[in-house]
XYZ file of C-alpha atoms in Angstrom:
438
model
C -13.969 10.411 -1.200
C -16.774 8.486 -2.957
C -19.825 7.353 -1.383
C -18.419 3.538 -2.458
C -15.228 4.015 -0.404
C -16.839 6.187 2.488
C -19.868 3.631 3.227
C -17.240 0.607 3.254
C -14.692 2.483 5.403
C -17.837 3.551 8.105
C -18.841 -0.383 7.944
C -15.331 -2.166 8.348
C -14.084 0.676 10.949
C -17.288 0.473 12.814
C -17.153 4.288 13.057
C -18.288 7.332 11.278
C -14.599 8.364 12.046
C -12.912 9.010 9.205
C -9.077 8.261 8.435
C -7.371 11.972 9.764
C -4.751 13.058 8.650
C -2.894 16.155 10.356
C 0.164 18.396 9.988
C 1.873 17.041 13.148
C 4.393 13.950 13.797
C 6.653 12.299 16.344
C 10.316 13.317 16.759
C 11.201 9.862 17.983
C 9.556 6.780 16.279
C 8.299 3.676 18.279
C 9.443 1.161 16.115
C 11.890 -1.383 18.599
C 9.040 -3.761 19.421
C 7.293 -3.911 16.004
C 7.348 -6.981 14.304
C 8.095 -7.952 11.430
C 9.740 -4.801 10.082
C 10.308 -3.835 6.351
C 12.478 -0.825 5.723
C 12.135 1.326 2.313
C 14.385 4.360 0.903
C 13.065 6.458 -1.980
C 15.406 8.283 -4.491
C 13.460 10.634 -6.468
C 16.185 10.772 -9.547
C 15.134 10.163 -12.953
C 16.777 11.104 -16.029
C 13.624 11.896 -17.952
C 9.937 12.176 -16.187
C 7.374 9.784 -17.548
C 4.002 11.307 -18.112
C 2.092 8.841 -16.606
C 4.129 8.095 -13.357
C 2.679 9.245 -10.019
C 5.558 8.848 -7.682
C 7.586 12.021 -6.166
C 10.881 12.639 -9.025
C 12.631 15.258 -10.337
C 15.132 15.270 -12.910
C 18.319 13.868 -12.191
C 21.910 16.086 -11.710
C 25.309 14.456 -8.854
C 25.079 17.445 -7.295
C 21.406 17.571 -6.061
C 21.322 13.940 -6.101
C 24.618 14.022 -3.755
C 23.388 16.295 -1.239
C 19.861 14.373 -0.826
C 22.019 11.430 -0.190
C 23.876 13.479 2.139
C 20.934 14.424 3.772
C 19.195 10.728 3.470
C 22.033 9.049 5.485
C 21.001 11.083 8.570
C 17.401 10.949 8.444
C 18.838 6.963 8.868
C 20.716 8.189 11.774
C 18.639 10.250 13.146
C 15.516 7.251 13.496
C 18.342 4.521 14.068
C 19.645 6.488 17.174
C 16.753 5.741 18.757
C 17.564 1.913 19.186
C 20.554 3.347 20.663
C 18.513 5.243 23.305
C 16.209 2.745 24.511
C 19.544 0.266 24.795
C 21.636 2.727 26.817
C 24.171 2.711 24.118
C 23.937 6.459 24.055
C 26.211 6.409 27.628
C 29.001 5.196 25.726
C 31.977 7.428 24.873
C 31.591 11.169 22.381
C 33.613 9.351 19.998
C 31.066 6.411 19.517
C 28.321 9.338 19.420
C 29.727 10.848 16.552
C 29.945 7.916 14.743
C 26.608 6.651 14.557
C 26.904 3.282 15.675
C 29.813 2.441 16.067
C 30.463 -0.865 18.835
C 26.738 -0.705 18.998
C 25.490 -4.522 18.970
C 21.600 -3.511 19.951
C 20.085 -3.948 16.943
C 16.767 -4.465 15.057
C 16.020 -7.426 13.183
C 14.376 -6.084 10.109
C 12.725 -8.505 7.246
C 13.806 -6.440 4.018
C 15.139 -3.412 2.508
C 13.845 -1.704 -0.735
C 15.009 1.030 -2.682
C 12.163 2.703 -4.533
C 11.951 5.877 -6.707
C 13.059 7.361 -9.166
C 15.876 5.754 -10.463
C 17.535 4.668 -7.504
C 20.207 2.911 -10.087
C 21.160 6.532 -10.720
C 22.932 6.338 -7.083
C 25.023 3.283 -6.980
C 27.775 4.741 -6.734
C 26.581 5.389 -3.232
C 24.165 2.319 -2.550
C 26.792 0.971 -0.161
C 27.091 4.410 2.023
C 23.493 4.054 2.234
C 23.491 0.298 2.977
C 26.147 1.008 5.185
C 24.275 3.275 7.473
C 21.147 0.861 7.707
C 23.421 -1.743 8.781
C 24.410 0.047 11.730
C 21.212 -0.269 13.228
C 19.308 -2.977 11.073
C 20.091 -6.753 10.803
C 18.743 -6.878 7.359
C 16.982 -11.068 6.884
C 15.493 -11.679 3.486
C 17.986 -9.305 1.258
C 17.594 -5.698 -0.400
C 15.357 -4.690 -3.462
C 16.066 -1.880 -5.900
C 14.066 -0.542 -8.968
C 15.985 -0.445 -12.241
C 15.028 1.669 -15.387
C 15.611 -0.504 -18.371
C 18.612 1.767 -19.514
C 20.253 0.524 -16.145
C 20.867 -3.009 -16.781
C 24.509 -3.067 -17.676
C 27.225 -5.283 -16.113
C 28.690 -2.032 -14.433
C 25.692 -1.162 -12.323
C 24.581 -4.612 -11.790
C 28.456 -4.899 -10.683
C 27.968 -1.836 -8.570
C 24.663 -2.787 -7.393
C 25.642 -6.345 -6.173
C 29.164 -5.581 -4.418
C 26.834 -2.994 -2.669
C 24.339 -5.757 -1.362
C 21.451 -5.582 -3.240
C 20.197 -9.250 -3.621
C 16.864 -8.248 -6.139
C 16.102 -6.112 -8.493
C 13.213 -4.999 -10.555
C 13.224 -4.016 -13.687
C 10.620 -0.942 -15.055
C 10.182 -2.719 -18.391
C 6.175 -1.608 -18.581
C 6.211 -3.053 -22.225
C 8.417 -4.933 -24.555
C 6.224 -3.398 -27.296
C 7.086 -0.383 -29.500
C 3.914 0.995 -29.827
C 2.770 0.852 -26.031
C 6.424 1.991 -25.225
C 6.140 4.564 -28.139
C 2.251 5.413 -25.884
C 3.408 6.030 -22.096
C 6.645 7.940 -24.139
C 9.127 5.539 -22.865
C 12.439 3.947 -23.874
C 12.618 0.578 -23.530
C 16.049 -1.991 -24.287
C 16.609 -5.236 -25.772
C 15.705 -8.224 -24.393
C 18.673 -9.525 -25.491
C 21.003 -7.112 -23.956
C 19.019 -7.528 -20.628
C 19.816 -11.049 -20.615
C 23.267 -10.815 -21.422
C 24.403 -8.032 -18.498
C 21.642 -10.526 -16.446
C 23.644 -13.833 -16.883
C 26.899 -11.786 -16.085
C 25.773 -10.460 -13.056
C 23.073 -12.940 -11.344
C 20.765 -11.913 -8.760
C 18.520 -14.002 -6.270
C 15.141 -12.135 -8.115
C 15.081 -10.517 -11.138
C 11.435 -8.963 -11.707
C 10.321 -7.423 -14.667
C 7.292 -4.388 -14.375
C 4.780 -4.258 -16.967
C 1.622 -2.048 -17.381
C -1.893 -4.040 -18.555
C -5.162 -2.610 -19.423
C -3.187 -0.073 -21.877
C -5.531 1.283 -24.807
C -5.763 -1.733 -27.605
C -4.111 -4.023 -25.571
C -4.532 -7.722 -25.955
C -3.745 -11.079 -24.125
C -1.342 -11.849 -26.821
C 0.657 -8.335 -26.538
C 0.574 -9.442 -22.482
C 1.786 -12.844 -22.889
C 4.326 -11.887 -25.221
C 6.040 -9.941 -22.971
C 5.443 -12.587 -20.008
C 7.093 -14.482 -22.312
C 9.664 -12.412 -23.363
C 10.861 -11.447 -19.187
C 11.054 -14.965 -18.650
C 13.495 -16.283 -21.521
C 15.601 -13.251 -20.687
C 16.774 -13.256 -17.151
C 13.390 -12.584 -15.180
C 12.415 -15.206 -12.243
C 9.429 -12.767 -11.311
C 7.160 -10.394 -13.003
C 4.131 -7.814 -11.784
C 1.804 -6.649 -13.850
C -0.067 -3.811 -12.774
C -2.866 -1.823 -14.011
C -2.697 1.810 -15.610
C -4.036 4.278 -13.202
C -5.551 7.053 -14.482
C -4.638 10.004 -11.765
C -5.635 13.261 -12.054
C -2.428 15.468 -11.332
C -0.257 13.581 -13.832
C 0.430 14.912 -17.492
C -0.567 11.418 -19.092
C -2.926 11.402 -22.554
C -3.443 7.769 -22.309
C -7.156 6.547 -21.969
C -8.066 3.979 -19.167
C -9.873 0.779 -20.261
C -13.537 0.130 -19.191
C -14.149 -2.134 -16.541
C -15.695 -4.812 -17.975
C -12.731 -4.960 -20.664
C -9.984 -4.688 -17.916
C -11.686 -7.526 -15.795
C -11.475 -9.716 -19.278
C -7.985 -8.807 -19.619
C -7.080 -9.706 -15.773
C -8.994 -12.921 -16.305
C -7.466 -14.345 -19.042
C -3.409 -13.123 -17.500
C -4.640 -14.720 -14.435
C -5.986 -17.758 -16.547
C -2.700 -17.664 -19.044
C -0.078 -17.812 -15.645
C -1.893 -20.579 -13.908
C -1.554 -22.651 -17.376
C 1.971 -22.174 -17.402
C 2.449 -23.068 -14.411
C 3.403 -19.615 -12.785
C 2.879 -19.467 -9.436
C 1.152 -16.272 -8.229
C 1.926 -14.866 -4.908
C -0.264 -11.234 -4.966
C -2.789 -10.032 -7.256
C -0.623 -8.678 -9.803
C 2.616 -11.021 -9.406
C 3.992 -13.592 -10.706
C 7.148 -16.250 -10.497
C 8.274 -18.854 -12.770
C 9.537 -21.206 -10.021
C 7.602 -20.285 -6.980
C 10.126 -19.232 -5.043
C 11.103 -15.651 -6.433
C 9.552 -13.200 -4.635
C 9.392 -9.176 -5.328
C 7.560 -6.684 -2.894
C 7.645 -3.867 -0.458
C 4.187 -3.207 0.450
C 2.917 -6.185 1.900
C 4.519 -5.675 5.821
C 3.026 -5.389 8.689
C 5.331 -2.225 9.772
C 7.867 -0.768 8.133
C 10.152 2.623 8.278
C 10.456 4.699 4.997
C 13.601 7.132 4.366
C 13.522 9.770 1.858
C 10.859 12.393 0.478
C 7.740 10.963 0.158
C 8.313 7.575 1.758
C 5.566 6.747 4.015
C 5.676 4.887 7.435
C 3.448 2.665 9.561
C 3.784 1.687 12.723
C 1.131 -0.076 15.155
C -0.489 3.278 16.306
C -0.177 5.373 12.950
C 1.069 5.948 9.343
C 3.110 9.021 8.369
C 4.282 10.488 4.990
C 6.864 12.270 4.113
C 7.386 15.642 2.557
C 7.224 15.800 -1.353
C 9.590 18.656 -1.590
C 13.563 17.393 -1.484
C 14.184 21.365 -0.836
C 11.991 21.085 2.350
C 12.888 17.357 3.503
C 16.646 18.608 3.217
C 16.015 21.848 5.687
C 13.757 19.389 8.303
C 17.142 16.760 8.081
C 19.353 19.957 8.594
C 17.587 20.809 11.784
C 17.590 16.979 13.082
C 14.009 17.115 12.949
C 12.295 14.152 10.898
C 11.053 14.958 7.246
C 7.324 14.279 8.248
C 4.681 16.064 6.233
C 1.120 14.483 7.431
C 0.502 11.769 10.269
C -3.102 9.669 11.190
C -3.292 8.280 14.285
C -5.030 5.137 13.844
C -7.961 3.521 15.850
C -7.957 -0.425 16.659
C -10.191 -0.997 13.630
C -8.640 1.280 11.183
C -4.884 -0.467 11.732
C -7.043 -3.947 11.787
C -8.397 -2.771 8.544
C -5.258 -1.308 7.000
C -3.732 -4.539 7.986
C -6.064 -6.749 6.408
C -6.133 -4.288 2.345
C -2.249 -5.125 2.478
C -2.444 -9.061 3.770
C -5.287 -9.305 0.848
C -2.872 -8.504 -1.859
C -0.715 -11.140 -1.371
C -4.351 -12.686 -2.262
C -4.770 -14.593 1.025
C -5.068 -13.567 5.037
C -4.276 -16.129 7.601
C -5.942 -16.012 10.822
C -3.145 -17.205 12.835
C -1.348 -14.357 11.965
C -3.704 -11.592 12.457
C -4.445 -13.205 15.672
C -0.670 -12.796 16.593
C -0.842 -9.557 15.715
C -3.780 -7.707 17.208
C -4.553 -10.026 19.847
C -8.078 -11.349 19.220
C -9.424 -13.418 16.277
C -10.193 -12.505 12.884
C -13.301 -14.234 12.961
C -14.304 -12.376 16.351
C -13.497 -9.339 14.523
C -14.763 -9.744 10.761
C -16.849 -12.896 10.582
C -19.958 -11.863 8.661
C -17.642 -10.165 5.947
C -15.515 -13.691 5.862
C -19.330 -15.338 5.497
C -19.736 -12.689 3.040
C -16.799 -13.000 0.812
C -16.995 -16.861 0.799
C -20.934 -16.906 -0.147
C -20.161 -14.629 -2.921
C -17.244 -16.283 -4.448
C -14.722 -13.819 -3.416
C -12.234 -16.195 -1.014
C -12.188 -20.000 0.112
C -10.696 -21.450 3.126
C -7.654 -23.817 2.412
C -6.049 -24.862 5.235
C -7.211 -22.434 7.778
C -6.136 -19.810 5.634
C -8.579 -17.547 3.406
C -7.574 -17.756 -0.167
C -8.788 -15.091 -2.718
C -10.471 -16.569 -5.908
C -10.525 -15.285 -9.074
C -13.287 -13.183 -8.957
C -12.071 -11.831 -5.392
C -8.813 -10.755 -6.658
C -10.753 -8.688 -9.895
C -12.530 -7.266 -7.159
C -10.485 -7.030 -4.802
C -8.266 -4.754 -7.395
C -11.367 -2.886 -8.379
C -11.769 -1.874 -4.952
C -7.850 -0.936 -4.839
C -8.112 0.672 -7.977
C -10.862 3.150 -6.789
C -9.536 3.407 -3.602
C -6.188 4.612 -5.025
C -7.947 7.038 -7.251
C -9.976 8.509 -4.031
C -7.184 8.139 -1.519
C -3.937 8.510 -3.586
C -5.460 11.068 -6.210
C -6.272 13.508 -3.441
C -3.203 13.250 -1.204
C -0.451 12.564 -3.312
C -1.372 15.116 -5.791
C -1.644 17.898 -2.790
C 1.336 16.829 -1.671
C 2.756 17.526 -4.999
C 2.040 21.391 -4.697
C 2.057 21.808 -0.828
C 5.391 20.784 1.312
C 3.375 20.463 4.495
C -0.532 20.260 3.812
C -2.824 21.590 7.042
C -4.071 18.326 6.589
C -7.550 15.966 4.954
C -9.701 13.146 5.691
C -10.600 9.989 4.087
């Protein structure tokens, strides 16, 4: 870790402690009383490997991506169960036992579900097994998100897709442009086509990805394609910066900062114009109401390799390897690869990165989650960021300005490259790591 990142952490934790994290986990998962629970499910599939992407993928085959599923359906079960348990459900008859759920009515009301990979397109022919399995357990509230490549937009997966129960989808676009597409070697598709298979097969959000702060990249070349995703079928777009990480094969040269903050300014500047409204630092929707995310929760489970968990008392992650997450599901043990155990300032904290990308933290609610008031908690940093510039108070609530949310995703951007870099690409090479700090 930086000295940057390290001072800030020992200041906001009140601790020299740093975040641990060890090669140990929990069997069972206390999840029943946490509120506000999101729910994600990685798929790792990909037909080719982009260069510059960090998530865990490997290329796609049925048969491997079959048997993950296989095994993905009871890493469901085998955390779902555990409503079950604490509900006395588990004294019903062997039958019921064996079938998951089955007459079960003790379930958990859960805010979202989002499929994340990878392609997870590349399964629909098995979304609803998957969906199905969740539902046992999980009363599912504001719909299910999945991540489309591009090459997946066709009435026959968005067919697939929506008879499965996926109500929004995001589209990996990353540039309409041939010679940024033609940069991060990726195939792109026709806006046209998009909004053709798009008007066939509506969804509730359609959000289009794209990647800013590319080499050469202007405001025109970004509002162009803002442009573009919203005459042809997108209600929503994020635009998020290129990340320069260490353990990825990528050529592609990241932008200074001072150029980058320019280029953030001026999208920020162009949306508000428009009318767009924003609802985190790097998203967008044309109507205000669309809305695309699965970070910003205050818990949530995640299923598959790789997917990462957080709970009141401590975040988990996954094994990288779908080789060594398939033996751990074979031997009804969970797929964990590295757990923290948080303190009461660290979760505050954690809370509080996550509630500032949606660009604004309401009191109320991290009062109703921890307890005790923010301003009890963090009031010379609120004086701070509001003598600075960085945040206003509008209603009660603390609203990031324009300069907050440049800094805000400087901070996130070197805090990913500290955090991220090191972990993730460890993980990469090492099924279960003896463990690191932050």
């Amino acid at each position: 870790m930086g000295f940057f990142t390290t001072a800030a952490r020992i200041w906001l934790t009140r601790s020299f402690q740093p975040f641990t994290f060890r090669k140990e986990y929990d069997n069972q998962l206390e999840f029943q009383d946490c509120s506000n629970l999101g729910l994600y499910v990685h798929i790792p599939f990909c037909r080719s490997l982009c260069t510059f992407c960090l998530y865990c993928r490997e290329v796609y085959s049925k048969e491997t991506c079959n048997r993950y599923i296989d095994n993905l359906i009871q890493e469901i079960h085998l955390v779902g169960r555990r409503l079950k348990t604490e509900n006395g459900a588990e004294k019903g008859n062997e039958a019921e036992k064996e079938n998951g759920a089955a007459g079960f009515s003790g379930k958990k009301q859960v805010t979202s579900l989002y499929f994340g990979g990878g392609t997870p397109a590349l399964a629909a022919e098995r979304l609803g097994e998957i969906i199905g399995a969740v539902r046992e357990y999980f009363i599912i509230t504001e719909g299910i998100g999945l991540e489309l490549h591009p090459e997946n937009v066709t009435e026959e997966t968005l067919l697939l897709l929506k008879e499965a129960g996926v109500t929004k989808i995001s589209i990996g676009i990353q540039s309409f442009q041939k010679k940024f597409l033609s940069l991060l070697e990726r195939r792109g598709g026709k806006p046209s086509d998009l909004a053709e298979a798009l008007r066939r097969v509506p969804f509730e959000t359609v959000s289009m990805d794209f990647i800013f702060a590319l080499p050469g990249q202007t405001i025109d070349d970004l509002t162009a394609d803002i442009e573009l995703a919203f005459s042809n079928g997108a209600n929503h777009i994020a635009i998020y910066p290129f990340i320069d990480f260490t353990f990825t094969d990528s050529k592609v040269a990241a932008m200074g900062k001072k150029e980058k903050r320019r280029l953030l300014d001026e999208v920020t500047r162009y949306c508000r114009e428009k009318g767009y409204a924003r609802d985190s630092i790097w998203t967008f929707s044309k109507d205000g109401c669309a809305k695309y995310s699965s970070m910003t929760r205050e818990n949530f489970l995640g299923f598959g390799c790789s997917a990462a968990t957080l709970l009141m008392d401590q975040f988990k992650v996954n094994t990288f390897s779908t080789e060594e997450y398939e033996k751990r599901i074979r031997q009804k043990k969970l797929p964990t690869s590295l757990t923290t155990r948080f303190t009461r300032r660290q979760r505050m904290i954690y809370y509080l990165f996550w509630a500032a990308y949606s660009t604004r933290v309401n009191p109320k609610e991290f009062e109703g989650f921890f307890g005790v008031p923010l301003k009890r908690m963090y009031g010379p940093e609120l004086w701070l960021a509001e003598r600075l510039g960085f945040a206003k108070q509008v209603d009660g609530v603390y609203e990031m300005t324009g300069k907050g949310a440049f800094y805000y995703h400087y901070y996130e951007n070197y805090y990913t490259l500290s955090y991220i870099d090191q972990m993730w690409g460890t993980m990469r090479k090492e099924a279960f790591p003896e463990g690191m700090k932050f």
